[in-house]
């Protein structure tokens, strides 16, 4: 077994600390989630408080693909985070990634970033609207954040409620993106820009605010923009519902 390692300059002599975390990963810190991948919040006196993601072992064919033809999810998470920060798009600071390989197969990979102390996620804006007196303002500022990202030629393919962290600082809102391994960097068409909002599962009230704000920022017709978002959102929600029904039918969670 061989390891491919990349650590930021600040901690380049602390490789042993990262390996200690990998060795004891399942017992350290606190579990944030464990689904396809596992994410834990882990504190180290030297490295600070980290978010450490252990990516699930790929299926056999992908073990070869990620080792030879395509970059691993840990690699992409690290370098996509670096690129976002270079464009002043907020995301937790990348610290390191580790890839364990056996011959030409990728067996395991880990991504280390700073832990971001957020107040809530975009999901709370959907499910607990009544908790936010400035709900409209938050959505307007969020839309401005996404507009800035789009204008930086960045398409975040996993722009979903749980991947948007929000922190209130001195009555201003800061947005931070996580789970960055699926991104594209290119000029975005109008359709691609609006389609990018759809995985947010927006309510109609949200669509009205986001659509109106984005139209103003891009000098587009507000009503047409809102209508396109409503239509796209309905198609997405219908497909999502059908997919959930199918999974339930075959007994898959």
Coordinates of C-alpha atoms in Angstrom, one line a residue:
X1 CA 0.0 0.0 0.0
X2 CA 1.3 3.5 -0.9
X3 CA 0.0 6.9 0.1
X4 CA -0.2 10.0 -2.1
X5 CA -0.2 13.0 0.3
X6 CA -0.6 16.7 -0.1
X7 CA -0.4 19.0 3.0
X8 CA -0.4 22.8 3.0
X9 CA 2.9 24.5 3.8
X10 CA 1.8 25.4 7.4
X11 CA 1.6 21.8 8.5
X12 CA 4.0 20.0 6.1
X13 CA 6.1 18.7 8.9
X14 CA 3.1 17.3 10.8
X15 CA 2.4 14.3 8.6
X16 CA 2.4 11.9 11.5
X17 CA -0.5 13.8 13.1
X18 CA -2.7 13.3 10.0
X19 CA -1.8 9.6 10.0
X20 CA -2.8 9.4 13.6
X21 CA -6.2 10.8 12.7
X22 CA -6.6 8.4 9.8
X23 CA -5.6 5.4 12.0
X24 CA -8.1 6.4 14.8
X25 CA -10.7 8.1 12.6
X26 CA -13.7 6.1 13.8
X27 CA -13.1 6.9 17.4
X28 CA -12.0 10.6 17.3
X29 CA -14.0 13.7 17.7
X30 CA -17.7 13.7 16.9
X31 CA -19.6 12.3 14.0
X32 CA -21.3 14.8 11.7
X33 CA -22.8 12.3 9.3
X34 CA -22.2 8.8 8.1
X35 CA -23.9 7.9 4.8
X36 CA -22.1 7.1 1.6
X37 CA -19.1 9.0 3.1
X38 CA -18.2 9.7 6.7
X39 CA -17.6 13.2 8.1
X40 CA -16.2 13.9 11.6
X41 CA -15.3 17.0 13.5
X42 CA -11.9 16.4 15.1
X43 CA -9.8 18.7 17.2
X44 CA -6.0 18.5 17.4
X45 CA -3.9 20.8 19.6
X46 CA -1.5 21.5 16.7
X47 CA -3.8 21.3 13.6
X48 CA -6.8 23.0 15.2
X49 CA -10.4 21.9 14.7
X50 CA -10.8 20.0 11.5
X51 CA -13.6 18.6 9.4
X52 CA -12.3 15.3 8.1
X53 CA -14.1 13.4 5.4
X54 CA -13.4 9.7 4.7
X55 CA -14.7 8.8 1.3
X56 CA -16.3 5.4 0.8
X57 CA -14.1 2.8 -1.0
X58 CA -15.0 3.1 -4.7
X59 CA -16.4 0.1 -6.6
X60 CA -13.8 -1.9 -8.4
X61 CA -13.9 -0.2 -11.8
X62 CA -13.8 3.3 -10.1
X63 CA -10.7 2.2 -8.1
X64 CA -8.8 2.0 -11.4
X65 CA -10.5 5.1 -12.9
X66 CA -9.7 7.4 -9.8
X67 CA -6.2 6.1 -9.7
X68 CA -5.3 6.6 -13.4
X69 CA -7.8 8.6 -15.5
X70 CA -9.7 10.8 -13.1
X71 CA -8.8 12.7 -9.9
X72 CA -10.1 11.3 -6.7
X73 CA -12.9 13.1 -4.7
X74 CA -10.4 14.0 -2.0
X75 CA -8.0 15.6 -4.6
X76 CA -10.9 17.5 -6.3
X77 CA -12.3 18.7 -2.9
X78 CA -8.9 20.1 -2.0
X79 CA -8.1 21.9 -5.2
X80 CA -11.6 23.1 -5.9
X81 CA -11.6 24.7 -2.4
X82 CA -8.3 26.4 -3.2
X83 CA -9.7 27.7 -6.5
X84 CA -12.9 29.0 -4.8
X85 CA -10.8 30.9 -2.2
X86 CA -8.6 32.4 -5.0
X87 CA -11.8 33.9 -6.4
X88 CA -13.0 35.1 -3.0
X89 CA -15.8 32.5 -2.9
X90 CA -16.0 31.3 0.7
X91 CA -15.4 27.7 1.7
X92 CA -13.6 26.1 4.6
X93 CA -9.8 26.3 4.2
X94 CA -8.4 23.2 2.7
X95 CA -5.6 21.6 4.8
X96 CA -4.7 18.2 3.2
X97 CA -5.7 15.2 1.3
X98 CA -4.5 11.6 1.5
X99 CA -5.0 8.8 -1.0
X100 CA -4.2 5.2 -0.3
X101 CA -3.3 3.1 -3.4
X102 CA -2.7 -0.5 -4.1
X103 CA -1.0 -0.9 -7.4
X104 CA -3.2 0.9 -9.9
X105 CA -6.3 1.0 -7.6
X106 CA -7.4 3.7 -5.3
X107 CA -8.4 2.1 -2.0
X108 CA -9.2 4.9 0.3
X109 CA -9.0 8.7 0.5
X110 CA -9.4 11.4 3.1
X111 CA -9.9 15.2 2.9
X112 CA -9.0 17.6 5.7
X113 CA -10.3 21.1 6.0
X114 CA -10.7 23.7 8.7
X115 CA -14.0 23.2 10.6
X116 CA -16.4 26.1 9.8
X117 CA -18.4 27.3 12.8
X118 CA -21.7 28.1 11.1
X119 CA -25.0 29.2 12.5
X120 CA -27.4 27.4 10.2
X121 CA -27.7 25.9 6.7
X122 CA -29.9 26.8 3.7
X123 CA -32.1 23.9 4.8
X124 CA -33.3 25.9 7.9
X125 CA -34.4 28.7 5.6
X126 CA -36.7 26.2 3.9
X127 CA -38.0 24.3 6.9
X128 CA -38.0 27.1 9.6
X129 CA -38.8 30.3 7.8
X130 CA -40.6 31.7 10.8
X131 CA -37.3 31.7 12.8
X132 CA -35.7 34.4 10.6
X133 CA -37.0 38.0 10.8
X134 CA -34.7 38.9 7.9
X135 CA -35.5 35.9 5.8
X136 CA -35.9 38.0 2.6
X137 CA -32.6 39.8 3.1
X138 CA -30.7 36.5 3.7
X139 CA -32.1 35.1 0.4
X140 CA -31.2 38.3 -1.5
X141 CA -27.6 38.2 -0.1
X142 CA -27.4 34.5 -0.9
X143 CA -28.4 35.2 -4.5
X144 CA -25.8 37.9 -4.8
X145 CA -23.2 35.3 -3.5
X146 CA -24.3 32.8 -6.2
X147 CA -24.2 35.6 -8.9
X148 CA -20.6 36.3 -7.9
X149 CA -19.8 32.6 -8.2
X150 CA -21.4 32.3 -11.6
X151 CA -19.6 35.4 -12.8
X152 CA -16.3 33.8 -11.7
X153 CA -17.1 31.0 -14.2
X154 CA -17.8 28.5 -11.4
X155 CA -20.6 25.9 -11.7
X156 CA -21.1 24.1 -8.3
X157 CA -23.0 21.0 -9.3
X158 CA -24.0 20.1 -5.7
X159 CA -25.6 23.4 -4.8
X160 CA -28.1 21.8 -2.3
X161 CA -29.5 22.9 1.1
X162 CA -27.0 21.0 3.2
X163 CA -24.0 22.2 1.3
X164 CA -24.6 25.9 2.0
X165 CA -23.4 27.0 5.5
X166 CA -24.4 30.4 6.8
X167 CA -23.0 32.5 9.6
X168 CA -24.1 35.9 10.9
X169 CA -21.3 38.3 11.6
X170 CA -22.1 41.8 12.8
X171 CA -25.5 41.8 11.2
X172 CA -24.1 40.6 7.9
X173 CA -24.4 37.1 6.5
X174 CA -21.5 35.0 5.3
X175 CA -22.0 32.0 3.0
X176 CA -19.7 29.0 2.7
X177 CA -19.8 26.1 0.4
X178 CA -18.9 22.5 1.2
X179 CA -18.8 19.1 -0.5
X180 CA -16.9 20.5 -3.5
X181 CA -15.8 17.5 -5.5
X182 CA -18.3 18.1 -8.3
X183 CA -17.6 21.4 -10.0
X184 CA -17.1 22.8 -13.5
X185 CA -15.2 25.9 -14.6
X186 CA -16.5 27.7 -17.7
X187 CA -18.6 30.5 -19.0
X188 CA -22.2 29.7 -18.0
X189 CA -25.2 30.1 -20.2
X190 CA -28.4 31.7 -18.9
X191 CA -30.1 28.3 -18.7
X192 CA -27.1 26.8 -16.8
X193 CA -27.2 29.7 -14.3
X194 CA -30.9 29.2 -13.5
X195 CA -30.7 25.4 -13.5
X196 CA -28.0 25.6 -10.9
X197 CA -30.5 26.8 -8.3
X198 CA -32.9 23.9 -8.8
X199 CA -31.3 21.4 -6.4
X200 CA -32.2 23.8 -3.6
X201 CA -35.8 22.5 -3.5
X202 CA -37.0 26.1 -3.3
X203 CA -40.4 27.1 -2.0
X204 CA -42.5 29.4 -4.2
X205 CA -41.7 32.3 -1.9
X206 CA -38.0 31.6 -2.3
X207 CA -38.3 31.5 -6.0
X208 CA -39.9 34.9 -6.1
X209 CA -37.1 36.5 -4.1
X210 CA -34.2 34.6 -5.7
X211 CA -35.7 35.1 -9.2
X212 CA -36.3 38.8 -8.8
X213 CA -32.9 39.4 -7.3
X214 CA -31.0 37.4 -9.9
X215 CA -32.9 39.1 -12.7
X216 CA -31.9 42.5 -11.4
X217 CA -28.3 41.5 -11.1
X218 CA -28.2 40.2 -14.7
X219 CA -30.5 42.8 -16.2
X220 CA -33.1 40.2 -17.2
X221 CA -36.9 40.4 -17.1
X222 CA -38.0 39.5 -13.5
X223 CA -41.3 37.8 -14.4
X224 CA -39.7 35.7 -17.1
X225 CA -36.9 34.7 -14.8
X226 CA -39.3 33.7 -12.0
X227 CA -41.4 31.6 -14.4
X228 CA -38.4 29.7 -15.7
X229 CA -37.3 28.9 -12.1
X230 CA -40.9 27.8 -11.2
X231 CA -41.0 25.5 -14.2
X232 CA -37.6 24.0 -13.6
X233 CA -38.3 23.6 -9.9
X234 CA -41.5 21.7 -10.6
X235 CA -39.7 19.3 -13.0
X236 CA -37.0 18.7 -10.4
X237 CA -39.5 18.1 -7.5
X238 CA -41.6 15.7 -9.7
X239 CA -38.5 13.7 -10.6
X240 CA -37.3 13.7 -7.0
X241 CA -40.7 12.4 -5.8
X242 CA -40.8 9.7 -8.5
X243 CA -37.3 8.6 -7.5
X244 CA -38.2 8.4 -3.8
X245 CA -41.3 6.4 -4.6
X246 CA -39.2 4.0 -6.7
X247 CA -36.7 3.5 -3.9
X248 CA -39.5 2.9 -1.4
X249 CA -41.0 0.3 -3.8
X250 CA -37.7 -1.7 -4.0
X251 CA -37.1 -1.3 -0.3
X252 CA -34.0 1.0 -0.7
X253 CA -33.5 3.9 1.7

